[in-house]
């Protein structure tokens, strides 16, 4: 019997990664067109794929959406980016649900 917990084949992970890239690109386009709900859906699909294949999203991608409500971040429109020199953190506030995420920087 094949264990369901077994690691996915490399080629499948490769395809999944490409799929995630595409979904993020589409989400960006949609968000810029004001199609926020559709962009949200693309992000949630991308996240599901990442989860299924155990793919870690790059920091760059993580900064682009709200991990709470999946809203794609458009600076000044759906998100506010602020750097805090005191704590050396980048603060991203989701303007849709108010969630604030802090990222440390050097
Ligand atoms: Zn949010």
GROMACS .gro file of C-alpha atoms and ligand atoms in nm:
model
  107
    1UNK     CA    1   0.000   0.000   0.000
    2UNK     CA    2   0.122   0.344  -0.080
    3UNK     CA    3   0.137   0.572   0.217
    4UNK     CA    4  -0.050   0.896   0.166
    5UNK     CA    5   0.203   1.074   0.376
    6UNK     CA    6   0.482   0.996   0.139
    7UNK     CA    7   0.665   1.288  -0.012
    8UNK     CA    8   0.526   1.401  -0.345
    9UNK     CA    9   0.738   1.333  -0.654
   10UNK     CA   10   0.970   1.616  -0.752
   11UNK     CA   11   0.803   1.674  -1.087
   12UNK     CA   12   0.470   1.724  -0.915
   13UNK     CA   13   0.621   1.977  -0.679
   14UNK     CA   14   0.777   2.157  -0.975
   15UNK     CA   15   0.440   2.186  -1.147
   16UNK     CA   16   0.274   2.295  -0.825
   17UNK     CA   17   0.532   2.571  -0.785
   18UNK     CA   18   0.469   2.693  -1.139
   19UNK     CA   19   0.099   2.689  -1.070
   20UNK     CA   20   0.149   2.899  -0.758
   21UNK     CA   21   0.360   3.150  -0.954
   22UNK     CA   22   0.083   3.182  -1.210
   23UNK     CA   23  -0.186   3.223  -0.949
   24UNK     CA   24   0.010   3.501  -0.782
   25UNK     CA   25   0.065   3.677  -1.112
   26UNK     CA   26  -0.304   3.656  -1.192
   27UNK     CA   27  -0.399   3.771  -0.845
   28UNK     CA   28  -0.176   4.075  -0.887
   29UNK     CA   29  -0.338   4.165  -1.218
   30UNK     CA   30  -0.687   4.116  -1.079
   31UNK     CA   31  -0.616   4.317  -0.766
   32UNK     CA   32  -0.485   4.605  -0.975
   33UNK     CA   33  -0.805   4.591  -1.180
   34UNK     CA   34  -1.007   4.612  -0.863
   35UNK     CA   35  -1.120   4.250  -0.879
   36UNK     CA   36  -1.036   4.195  -0.515
   37UNK     CA   37  -1.264   3.901  -0.449
   38UNK     CA   38  -1.130   3.708  -0.744
   39UNK     CA   39  -0.772   3.791  -0.644
   40UNK     CA   40  -0.854   3.663  -0.298
   41UNK     CA   41  -0.974   3.335  -0.442
   42UNK     CA   42  -0.656   3.292  -0.644
   43UNK     CA   43  -0.448   3.348  -0.333
   44UNK     CA   44  -0.644   3.094  -0.134
   45UNK     CA   45  -0.602   2.838  -0.413
   46UNK     CA   46  -0.228   2.908  -0.427
   47UNK     CA   47  -0.204   2.864  -0.051
   48UNK     CA   48  -0.394   2.537  -0.065
   49UNK     CA   49  -0.157   2.403  -0.330
   50UNK     CA   50   0.143   2.514  -0.124
   51UNK     CA   51   0.001   2.338   0.178
   52UNK     CA   52  -0.077   2.020  -0.009
   53UNK     CA   53   0.272   1.995  -0.157
   54UNK     CA   54   0.450   2.125   0.149
   55UNK     CA   55   0.586   2.421  -0.041
   56UNK     CA   56   0.701   2.716   0.161
   57UNK     CA   57   0.608   3.047   0.008
   58UNK     CA   58   0.894   3.290  -0.027
   59UNK     CA   59   0.904   3.592   0.195
   60UNK     CA   60   0.842   3.809  -0.110
   61UNK     CA   61   0.513   3.631  -0.172
   62UNK     CA   62   0.411   3.629   0.190
   63UNK     CA   63   0.434   4.006   0.193
   64UNK     CA   64   0.181   4.024  -0.087
   65UNK     CA   65  -0.128   3.894   0.079
   66UNK     CA   66  -0.310   3.890   0.410
   67UNK     CA   67  -0.261   3.557   0.582
   68UNK     CA   68  -0.585   3.604   0.766
   69UNK     CA   69  -0.828   3.697   0.490
   70UNK     CA   70  -0.621   3.627   0.174
   71UNK     CA   71  -0.663   3.980   0.039
   72UNK     CA   72  -0.400   4.062  -0.219
   73UNK     CA   73  -0.208   4.366  -0.107
   74UNK     CA   74  -0.207   4.674  -0.323
   75UNK     CA   75  -0.009   4.942  -0.144
   76UNK     CA   76  -0.232   5.225  -0.028
   77UNK     CA   77  -0.543   5.047  -0.149
   78UNK     CA   78  -0.574   4.724   0.042
   79UNK     CA   79  -0.263   4.747   0.256
   80UNK     CA   80  -0.039   4.989   0.437
   81UNK     CA   81   0.331   4.922   0.460
   82UNK     CA   82   0.525   5.090   0.733
   83UNK     CA   83   0.874   5.043   0.861
   84UNK     CA   84   0.945   5.082   1.227
   85UNK     CA   85   1.312   5.172   1.277
   86UNK     CA   86   1.289   5.117   1.651
   87UNK     CA   87   1.184   4.755   1.631
   88UNK     CA   88   1.350   4.705   1.293
   89UNK     CA   89   1.029   4.565   1.159
   90UNK     CA   90   0.821   4.609   0.851
   91UNK     CA   91   0.457   4.637   0.942
   92UNK     CA   92   0.193   4.542   0.695
   93UNK     CA   93  -0.162   4.630   0.778
   94UNK     CA   94  -0.447   4.472   0.588
   95UNK     CA   95  -0.704   4.740   0.518
   96UNK     CA   96  -0.973   4.480   0.470
   97UNK     CA   97  -0.962   4.300   0.803
   98UNK     CA   98  -0.719   4.513   1.002
   99UNK     CA   99  -0.470   4.236   1.058
  100UNK     CA  100  -0.117   4.360   1.119
  101UNK     CA  101   0.180   4.145   1.038
  102UNK     CA  102   0.532   4.237   1.139
  103UNK     CA  103   0.842   4.126   0.958
  104UNK     CA  104   1.188   4.178   1.091
  105UNK     CA  105   1.448   4.324   0.866
  106UNK     CA  106   1.816   4.388   0.903
  107LIG    ZN1  107  -0.686   4.077   0.589
   0.00000   0.00000   0.00000
